[in-house]
């Protein structure tokens, strides 16, 4: 009976982890542009030769791809990308593949370090420069999903001056700046390498200014009609979050708007990813847990900000846009 139970449990865990194979295969295909390479029927040899890849490992990747339906075997030992609608687009096309990249290269390795961290009672250290480009690209994808909500807020506000804190590569404010040419957008970004990309991307937009700056050392030249802060709160120590809200409120005109994109801490009824995010952030000595809804309302109220509403961006991941208005 014991052996039967062991086999049952082993099979159960294999079955539960089967979805990981789809994510792993899609990640490899995205990272090496393999789905693009097999966009039309190709032999494994020709793709390996063209991309200078290990032939045996590519062969195994193709075999898995056929078995899970990402690839289809055609005639004359050629293979073609199949069910493309399920797969990430190529790089540089607001691809969902960047979420896979962040998950595979940052989130999963971190979570697998849990036993060692718990034994040693020691945290990892988040390397900002190493992960900044991937995280910035992920933020840009999330911001695309939030864009309609932010555009409506800008239209209702009729803002002339907008400040974006943690602007990443600048793609977000570039889209907004092109939609609202009479509004001037200032983006600040702490990473020098990401700032460089943002400046290059927005160099032809006369109503955008990009600055490499730490928000704790930054002061806008004038009161802002609207301040946006995207994917920044988890970098802020819990003890300094009220101070952060006070500072942001001081940058706003009366009736000015503050909009924050952030994951929000889940509870037992929340989707699993909303909860596991806190496990991820808690793994680093320089990242901090996610805010709770009650805290967001409290921090805003103490800073003289009225919480207007909380809108969903990605329910499965617990991502939201939180809107405030500065009280009179």
PDB file of C-alpha atoms in Angstrom, residues 84-302:
ATOM      1  CA  UNK A  84       0.759  30.371 -32.942  1.00  0.00           C
ATOM      2  CA  UNK A  85      -2.055  32.198 -31.130  1.00  0.00           C
ATOM      3  CA  UNK A  86      -0.992  30.374 -27.939  1.00  0.00           C
ATOM      4  CA  UNK A  87       2.647  31.431 -28.277  1.00  0.00           C
ATOM      5  CA  UNK A  88       4.470  34.682 -27.477  1.00  0.00           C
ATOM      6  CA  UNK A  89       5.166  37.083 -30.309  1.00  0.00           C
ATOM      7  CA  UNK A  90       8.801  37.737 -31.274  1.00  0.00           C
ATOM      8  CA  UNK A  91      10.887  40.089 -29.159  1.00  0.00           C
ATOM      9  CA  UNK A  92      10.313  43.816 -29.421  1.00  0.00           C
ATOM     10  CA  UNK A  93       6.610  43.531 -30.258  1.00  0.00           C
ATOM     11  CA  UNK A  94       5.083  44.069 -26.807  1.00  0.00           C
ATOM     12  CA  UNK A  95       5.358  40.308 -26.531  1.00  0.00           C
ATOM     13  CA  UNK A  96       3.976  38.319 -23.620  1.00  0.00           C
ATOM     14  CA  UNK A  97       7.271  36.422 -23.909  1.00  0.00           C
ATOM     15  CA  UNK A  98       8.903  39.030 -21.679  1.00  0.00           C
ATOM     16  CA  UNK A  99       6.645  37.868 -18.831  1.00  0.00           C
ATOM     17  CA  UNK A 100       7.885  34.329 -19.434  1.00  0.00           C
ATOM     18  CA  UNK A 101      11.465  35.600 -19.474  1.00  0.00           C
ATOM     19  CA  UNK A 102      11.059  37.377 -16.156  1.00  0.00           C
ATOM     20  CA  UNK A 103       9.316  34.369 -14.638  1.00  0.00           C
ATOM     21  CA  UNK A 104      11.941  31.858 -15.835  1.00  0.00           C
ATOM     22  CA  UNK A 105      15.059  33.940 -15.215  1.00  0.00           C
ATOM     23  CA  UNK A 106      14.064  35.793 -12.050  1.00  0.00           C
ATOM     24  CA  UNK A 107      10.920  34.555 -10.293  1.00  0.00           C
ATOM     25  CA  UNK A 108      11.338  30.779 -10.474  1.00  0.00           C
ATOM     26  CA  UNK A 109      15.090  30.722  -9.606  1.00  0.00           C
ATOM     27  CA  UNK A 110      14.304  32.984  -6.647  1.00  0.00           C
ATOM     28  CA  UNK A 111      11.475  30.786  -5.380  1.00  0.00           C
ATOM     29  CA  UNK A 112      13.676  27.689  -5.754  1.00  0.00           C
ATOM     30  CA  UNK A 113      16.148  29.376  -3.395  1.00  0.00           C
ATOM     31  CA  UNK A 114      13.566  29.323  -0.579  1.00  0.00           C
ATOM     32  CA  UNK A 115      14.900  26.221   1.228  1.00  0.00           C
ATOM     33  CA  UNK A 116      18.443  27.580   1.298  1.00  0.00           C
ATOM     34  CA  UNK A 117      17.278  31.033   2.422  1.00  0.00           C
ATOM     35  CA  UNK A 118      15.141  29.563   5.180  1.00  0.00           C
ATOM     36  CA  UNK A 119      17.982  27.349   6.438  1.00  0.00           C
ATOM     37  CA  UNK A 120      20.518  30.180   6.420  1.00  0.00           C
ATOM     38  CA  UNK A 121      17.950  32.782   7.531  1.00  0.00           C
ATOM     39  CA  UNK A 122      19.369  35.042   4.865  1.00  0.00           C
ATOM     40  CA  UNK A 123      17.835  36.918   1.928  1.00  0.00           C
ATOM     41  CA  UNK A 124      19.027  37.377  -1.644  1.00  0.00           C
ATOM     42  CA  UNK A 125      19.976  40.809  -2.960  1.00  0.00           C
ATOM     43  CA  UNK A 126      18.078  42.142  -5.973  1.00  0.00           C
ATOM     44  CA  UNK A 127      20.512  43.253  -8.684  1.00  0.00           C
ATOM     45  CA  UNK A 128      18.854  46.320 -10.205  1.00  0.00           C
ATOM     46  CA  UNK A 129      21.201  46.746 -13.158  1.00  0.00           C
ATOM     47  CA  UNK A 130      21.176  43.056 -14.085  1.00  0.00           C
ATOM     48  CA  UNK A 131      17.397  42.736 -14.182  1.00  0.00           C
ATOM     49  CA  UNK A 132      16.415  46.326 -15.024  1.00  0.00           C
ATOM     50  CA  UNK A 133      16.038  45.842 -18.818  1.00  0.00           C
ATOM     51  CA  UNK A 134      13.753  42.796 -18.461  1.00  0.00           C
ATOM     52  CA  UNK A 135      11.703  44.356 -15.662  1.00  0.00           C
ATOM     53  CA  UNK A 136      11.364  47.584 -17.654  1.00  0.00           C
ATOM     54  CA  UNK A 137      10.079  45.645 -20.662  1.00  0.00           C
ATOM     55  CA  UNK A 138       7.623  43.759 -18.458  1.00  0.00           C
ATOM     56  CA  UNK A 139       6.406  47.039 -16.997  1.00  0.00           C
ATOM     57  CA  UNK A 140       5.943  48.392 -20.502  1.00  0.00           C
ATOM     58  CA  UNK A 141       3.721  45.436 -21.418  1.00  0.00           C
ATOM     59  CA  UNK A 142       1.613  45.908 -18.277  1.00  0.00           C
ATOM     60  CA  UNK A 143       1.349  49.615 -18.979  1.00  0.00           C
ATOM     61  CA  UNK A 144      -0.021  48.897 -22.465  1.00  0.00           C
ATOM     62  CA  UNK A 145      -2.881  47.057 -20.762  1.00  0.00           C
ATOM     63  CA  UNK A 146      -3.414  49.995 -18.392  1.00  0.00           C
ATOM     64  CA  UNK A 147      -3.144  52.609 -21.181  1.00  0.00           C
ATOM     65  CA  UNK A 148      -6.898  53.015 -21.903  1.00  0.00           C
ATOM     66  CA  UNK A 149      -7.618  53.679 -18.209  1.00  0.00           C
ATOM     67  CA  UNK A 150      -4.797  56.202 -17.942  1.00  0.00           C
ATOM     68  CA  UNK A 151      -5.776  57.926 -21.190  1.00  0.00           C
ATOM     69  CA  UNK A 152      -9.305  58.403 -19.895  1.00  0.00           C
ATOM     70  CA  UNK A 153      -7.962  59.831 -16.644  1.00  0.00           C
ATOM     71  CA  UNK A 154      -5.764  62.280 -18.584  1.00  0.00           C
ATOM     72  CA  UNK A 155      -8.651  63.313 -20.801  1.00  0.00           C
ATOM     73  CA  UNK A 156     -10.902  63.963 -17.819  1.00  0.00           C
ATOM     74  CA  UNK A 157      -8.148  65.863 -16.000  1.00  0.00           C
ATOM     75  CA  UNK A 158      -7.091  67.950 -19.032  1.00  0.00           C
ATOM     76  CA  UNK A 159      -3.582  67.877 -17.594  1.00  0.00           C
ATOM     77  CA  UNK A 160      -0.884  70.211 -18.880  1.00  0.00           C
ATOM     78  CA  UNK A 161       1.997  68.769 -16.819  1.00  0.00           C
ATOM     79  CA  UNK A 162       2.372  65.054 -16.055  1.00  0.00           C
ATOM     80  CA  UNK A 163       5.199  63.341 -14.160  1.00  0.00           C
ATOM     81  CA  UNK A 164       5.894  59.610 -14.586  1.00  0.00           C
ATOM     82  CA  UNK A 165       7.972  58.068 -11.764  1.00  0.00           C
ATOM     83  CA  UNK A 166       9.870  54.962 -12.843  1.00  0.00           C
ATOM     84  CA  UNK A 167       9.174  55.574 -16.520  1.00  0.00           C
ATOM     85  CA  UNK A 168      11.222  52.552 -17.630  1.00  0.00           C
ATOM     86  CA  UNK A 169      12.026  52.622 -21.326  1.00  0.00           C
ATOM     87  CA  UNK A 170       9.537  55.433 -21.921  1.00  0.00           C
ATOM     88  CA  UNK A 171       7.192  53.563 -24.238  1.00  0.00           C
ATOM     89  CA  UNK A 172       4.228  54.280 -21.972  1.00  0.00           C
ATOM     90  CA  UNK A 173       4.547  58.062 -21.844  1.00  0.00           C
ATOM     91  CA  UNK A 174       5.490  58.085 -25.536  1.00  0.00           C
ATOM     92  CA  UNK A 175       2.071  56.629 -26.393  1.00  0.00           C
ATOM     93  CA  UNK A 176       0.339  59.068 -24.052  1.00  0.00           C
ATOM     94  CA  UNK A 177       2.382  62.024 -25.332  1.00  0.00           C
ATOM     95  CA  UNK A 178       1.413  61.248 -28.920  1.00  0.00           C
ATOM     96  CA  UNK A 179      -2.243  61.029 -27.909  1.00  0.00           C
ATOM     97  CA  UNK A 180      -2.071  64.263 -25.864  1.00  0.00           C
ATOM     98  CA  UNK A 181       0.313  66.610 -27.763  1.00  0.00           C
ATOM     99  CA  UNK A 182      -0.616  69.647 -25.615  1.00  0.00           C
ATOM    100  CA  UNK A 183       0.491  67.906 -22.405  1.00  0.00           C
ATOM    101  CA  UNK A 184       4.129  67.908 -21.318  1.00  0.00           C
ATOM    102  CA  UNK A 185       5.355  64.616 -19.859  1.00  0.00           C
ATOM    103  CA  UNK A 186       8.405  64.236 -17.636  1.00  0.00           C
ATOM    104  CA  UNK A 187       9.697  60.737 -16.945  1.00  0.00           C
ATOM    105  CA  UNK A 188      12.232  59.908 -14.237  1.00  0.00           C
ATOM    106  CA  UNK A 189      14.095  56.585 -14.111  1.00  0.00           C
ATOM    107  CA  UNK A 190      16.720  55.464 -11.580  1.00  0.00           C
ATOM    108  CA  UNK A 191      18.550  52.999 -13.872  1.00  0.00           C
ATOM    109  CA  UNK A 192      21.137  54.742 -16.117  1.00  0.00           C
ATOM    110  CA  UNK A 193      20.955  52.016 -18.790  1.00  0.00           C
ATOM    111  CA  UNK A 194      17.144  52.095 -18.946  1.00  0.00           C
ATOM    112  CA  UNK A 195      17.180  55.923 -18.945  1.00  0.00           C
ATOM    113  CA  UNK A 196      19.458  55.830 -21.993  1.00  0.00           C
ATOM    114  CA  UNK A 197      16.966  53.613 -23.844  1.00  0.00           C
ATOM    115  CA  UNK A 198      14.062  55.877 -22.847  1.00  0.00           C
ATOM    116  CA  UNK A 199      15.834  58.999 -24.104  1.00  0.00           C
ATOM    117  CA  UNK A 200      16.568  57.331 -27.420  1.00  0.00           C
ATOM    118  CA  UNK A 201      12.982  56.093 -27.806  1.00  0.00           C
ATOM    119  CA  UNK A 202      11.453  59.523 -27.088  1.00  0.00           C
ATOM    120  CA  UNK A 203      14.036  61.828 -28.698  1.00  0.00           C
ATOM    121  CA  UNK A 204      11.576  62.917 -31.396  1.00  0.00           C
ATOM    122  CA  UNK A 205       8.793  63.749 -28.941  1.00  0.00           C
ATOM    123  CA  UNK A 206       9.080  67.467 -28.107  1.00  0.00           C
ATOM    124  CA  UNK A 207       6.581  67.157 -25.237  1.00  0.00           C
ATOM    125  CA  UNK A 208       8.634  64.536 -23.345  1.00  0.00           C
ATOM    126  CA  UNK A 209      11.591  65.051 -20.994  1.00  0.00           C
ATOM    127  CA  UNK A 210      13.438  62.034 -19.594  1.00  0.00           C
ATOM    128  CA  UNK A 211      15.686  62.341 -16.521  1.00  0.00           C
ATOM    129  CA  UNK A 212      17.928  59.869 -14.709  1.00  0.00           C
ATOM    130  CA  UNK A 213      16.897  60.517 -11.111  1.00  0.00           C
ATOM    131  CA  UNK A 214      16.197  58.958  -7.729  1.00  0.00           C
ATOM    132  CA  UNK A 215      12.682  59.944  -6.636  1.00  0.00           C
ATOM    133  CA  UNK A 216      13.939  60.670  -3.081  1.00  0.00           C
ATOM    134  CA  UNK A 217      16.325  63.299  -4.450  1.00  0.00           C
ATOM    135  CA  UNK A 218      14.007  64.700  -7.110  1.00  0.00           C
ATOM    136  CA  UNK A 219      11.797  67.791  -7.078  1.00  0.00           C
ATOM    137  CA  UNK A 220       9.669  68.829 -10.081  1.00  0.00           C
ATOM    138  CA  UNK A 221      10.126  72.380 -11.356  1.00  0.00           C
ATOM    139  CA  UNK A 222       6.433  73.122 -10.938  1.00  0.00           C
ATOM    140  CA  UNK A 223       3.291  71.581  -9.358  1.00  0.00           C
ATOM    141  CA  UNK A 224       1.935  68.767 -11.496  1.00  0.00           C
ATOM    142  CA  UNK A 225      -1.590  68.159 -12.764  1.00  0.00           C
ATOM    143  CA  UNK A 226      -0.959  64.449 -12.591  1.00  0.00           C
ATOM    144  CA  UNK A 227       1.693  62.110 -11.180  1.00  0.00           C
ATOM    145  CA  UNK A 228       1.983  58.482 -12.306  1.00  0.00           C
ATOM    146  CA  UNK A 229       4.019  55.860 -10.492  1.00  0.00           C
ATOM    147  CA  UNK A 230       4.305  52.414 -12.044  1.00  0.00           C
ATOM    148  CA  UNK A 231       5.694  49.272 -10.383  1.00  0.00           C
ATOM    149  CA  UNK A 232       7.687  51.171  -7.773  1.00  0.00           C
ATOM    150  CA  UNK A 233       6.046  50.574  -4.368  1.00  0.00           C
ATOM    151  CA  UNK A 234       7.708  47.198  -3.819  1.00  0.00           C
ATOM    152  CA  UNK A 235      11.098  48.975  -3.955  1.00  0.00           C
ATOM    153  CA  UNK A 236      10.083  51.222  -1.041  1.00  0.00           C
ATOM    154  CA  UNK A 237      10.729  50.220   2.575  1.00  0.00           C
ATOM    155  CA  UNK A 238       7.473  49.780   4.520  1.00  0.00           C
ATOM    156  CA  UNK A 239       8.562  52.455   6.999  1.00  0.00           C
ATOM    157  CA  UNK A 240       8.984  55.007   4.193  1.00  0.00           C
ATOM    158  CA  UNK A 241       5.737  54.450   2.276  1.00  0.00           C
ATOM    159  CA  UNK A 242       3.763  57.081   4.159  1.00  0.00           C
ATOM    160  CA  UNK A 243       6.632  59.510   3.548  1.00  0.00           C
ATOM    161  CA  UNK A 244       6.473  58.603  -0.154  1.00  0.00           C
ATOM    162  CA  UNK A 245       2.760  59.411  -0.378  1.00  0.00           C
ATOM    163  CA  UNK A 246       3.328  62.693   1.471  1.00  0.00           C
ATOM    164  CA  UNK A 247       6.055  63.598  -1.011  1.00  0.00           C
ATOM    165  CA  UNK A 248       3.982  62.717  -4.072  1.00  0.00           C
ATOM    166  CA  UNK A 249       1.028  64.703  -2.753  1.00  0.00           C
ATOM    167  CA  UNK A 250       3.285  67.760  -2.314  1.00  0.00           C
ATOM    168  CA  UNK A 251       4.121  67.652  -6.018  1.00  0.00           C
ATOM    169  CA  UNK A 252       0.456  67.901  -7.060  1.00  0.00           C
ATOM    170  CA  UNK A 253      -1.738  70.912  -7.649  1.00  0.00           C
ATOM    171  CA  UNK A 254      -4.985  71.041  -5.676  1.00  0.00           C
ATOM    172  CA  UNK A 255      -7.394  68.565  -7.333  1.00  0.00           C
ATOM    173  CA  UNK A 256      -4.366  67.046  -9.089  1.00  0.00           C
ATOM    174  CA  UNK A 257      -4.419  63.292  -9.735  1.00  0.00           C
ATOM    175  CA  UNK A 258      -2.094  60.524  -8.562  1.00  0.00           C
ATOM    176  CA  UNK A 259      -2.311  57.182 -10.385  1.00  0.00           C
ATOM    177  CA  UNK A 260      -0.308  54.168  -9.221  1.00  0.00           C
ATOM    178  CA  UNK A 261       0.101  50.867 -11.059  1.00  0.00           C
ATOM    179  CA  UNK A 262       1.010  48.133  -8.596  1.00  0.00           C
ATOM    180  CA  UNK A 263       0.293  44.572  -7.612  1.00  0.00           C
ATOM    181  CA  UNK A 264      -1.774  44.457  -4.408  1.00  0.00           C
ATOM    182  CA  UNK A 265      -1.274  41.866  -1.691  1.00  0.00           C
ATOM    183  CA  UNK A 266      -3.750  39.027  -1.975  1.00  0.00           C
ATOM    184  CA  UNK A 267      -5.598  37.004   0.635  1.00  0.00           C
ATOM    185  CA  UNK A 268      -6.619  33.351   0.793  1.00  0.00           C
ATOM    186  CA  UNK A 269      -9.372  33.967  -1.770  1.00  0.00           C
ATOM    187  CA  UNK A 270      -7.069  35.705  -4.271  1.00  0.00           C
ATOM    188  CA  UNK A 271      -5.545  34.030  -7.375  1.00  0.00           C
ATOM    189  CA  UNK A 272      -2.337  32.082  -6.537  1.00  0.00           C
ATOM    190  CA  UNK A 273      -0.057  34.473  -8.438  1.00  0.00           C
ATOM    191  CA  UNK A 274      -1.329  37.410  -6.381  1.00  0.00           C
ATOM    192  CA  UNK A 275      -0.124  35.610  -3.260  1.00  0.00           C
ATOM    193  CA  UNK A 276       3.141  34.186  -4.577  1.00  0.00           C
ATOM    194  CA  UNK A 277       4.274  37.697  -5.575  1.00  0.00           C
ATOM    195  CA  UNK A 278       4.743  38.452  -1.882  1.00  0.00           C
ATOM    196  CA  UNK A 279       6.862  35.305  -1.513  1.00  0.00           C
ATOM    197  CA  UNK A 280       9.037  36.553  -4.361  1.00  0.00           C
ATOM    198  CA  UNK A 281       9.482  40.098  -3.022  1.00  0.00           C
ATOM    199  CA  UNK A 282      10.115  38.803   0.496  1.00  0.00           C
ATOM    200  CA  UNK A 283      13.110  36.856  -0.842  1.00  0.00           C
ATOM    201  CA  UNK A 284      15.266  39.990  -1.206  1.00  0.00           C
ATOM    202  CA  UNK A 285      16.851  42.243   1.374  1.00  0.00           C
ATOM    203  CA  UNK A 286      16.194  45.283  -0.827  1.00  0.00           C
ATOM    204  CA  UNK A 287      12.627  44.567  -1.986  1.00  0.00           C
ATOM    205  CA  UNK A 288       9.530  44.728   0.193  1.00  0.00           C
ATOM    206  CA  UNK A 289       6.088  43.185   0.469  1.00  0.00           C
ATOM    207  CA  UNK A 290       3.134  44.424  -1.562  1.00  0.00           C
ATOM    208  CA  UNK A 291       0.641  46.982  -0.232  1.00  0.00           C
ATOM    209  CA  UNK A 292      -2.789  45.979   1.012  1.00  0.00           C
ATOM    210  CA  UNK A 293      -5.946  47.788  -0.115  1.00  0.00           C
ATOM    211  CA  UNK A 294      -6.526  49.216   3.361  1.00  0.00           C
ATOM    212  CA  UNK A 295      -2.958  50.554   3.476  1.00  0.00           C
ATOM    213  CA  UNK A 296      -3.304  52.277   0.110  1.00  0.00           C
ATOM    214  CA  UNK A 297      -6.406  54.085   1.337  1.00  0.00           C
ATOM    215  CA  UNK A 298      -4.763  55.002   4.668  1.00  0.00           C
ATOM    216  CA  UNK A 299      -1.483  56.285   3.174  1.00  0.00           C
ATOM    217  CA  UNK A 300      -3.408  58.413   0.706  1.00  0.00           C
ATOM    218  CA  UNK A 301      -5.779  59.851   3.320  1.00  0.00           C
ATOM    219  CA  UNK A 302      -2.913  60.838   5.636  1.00  0.00           C
TER     220      UNK A 302
END
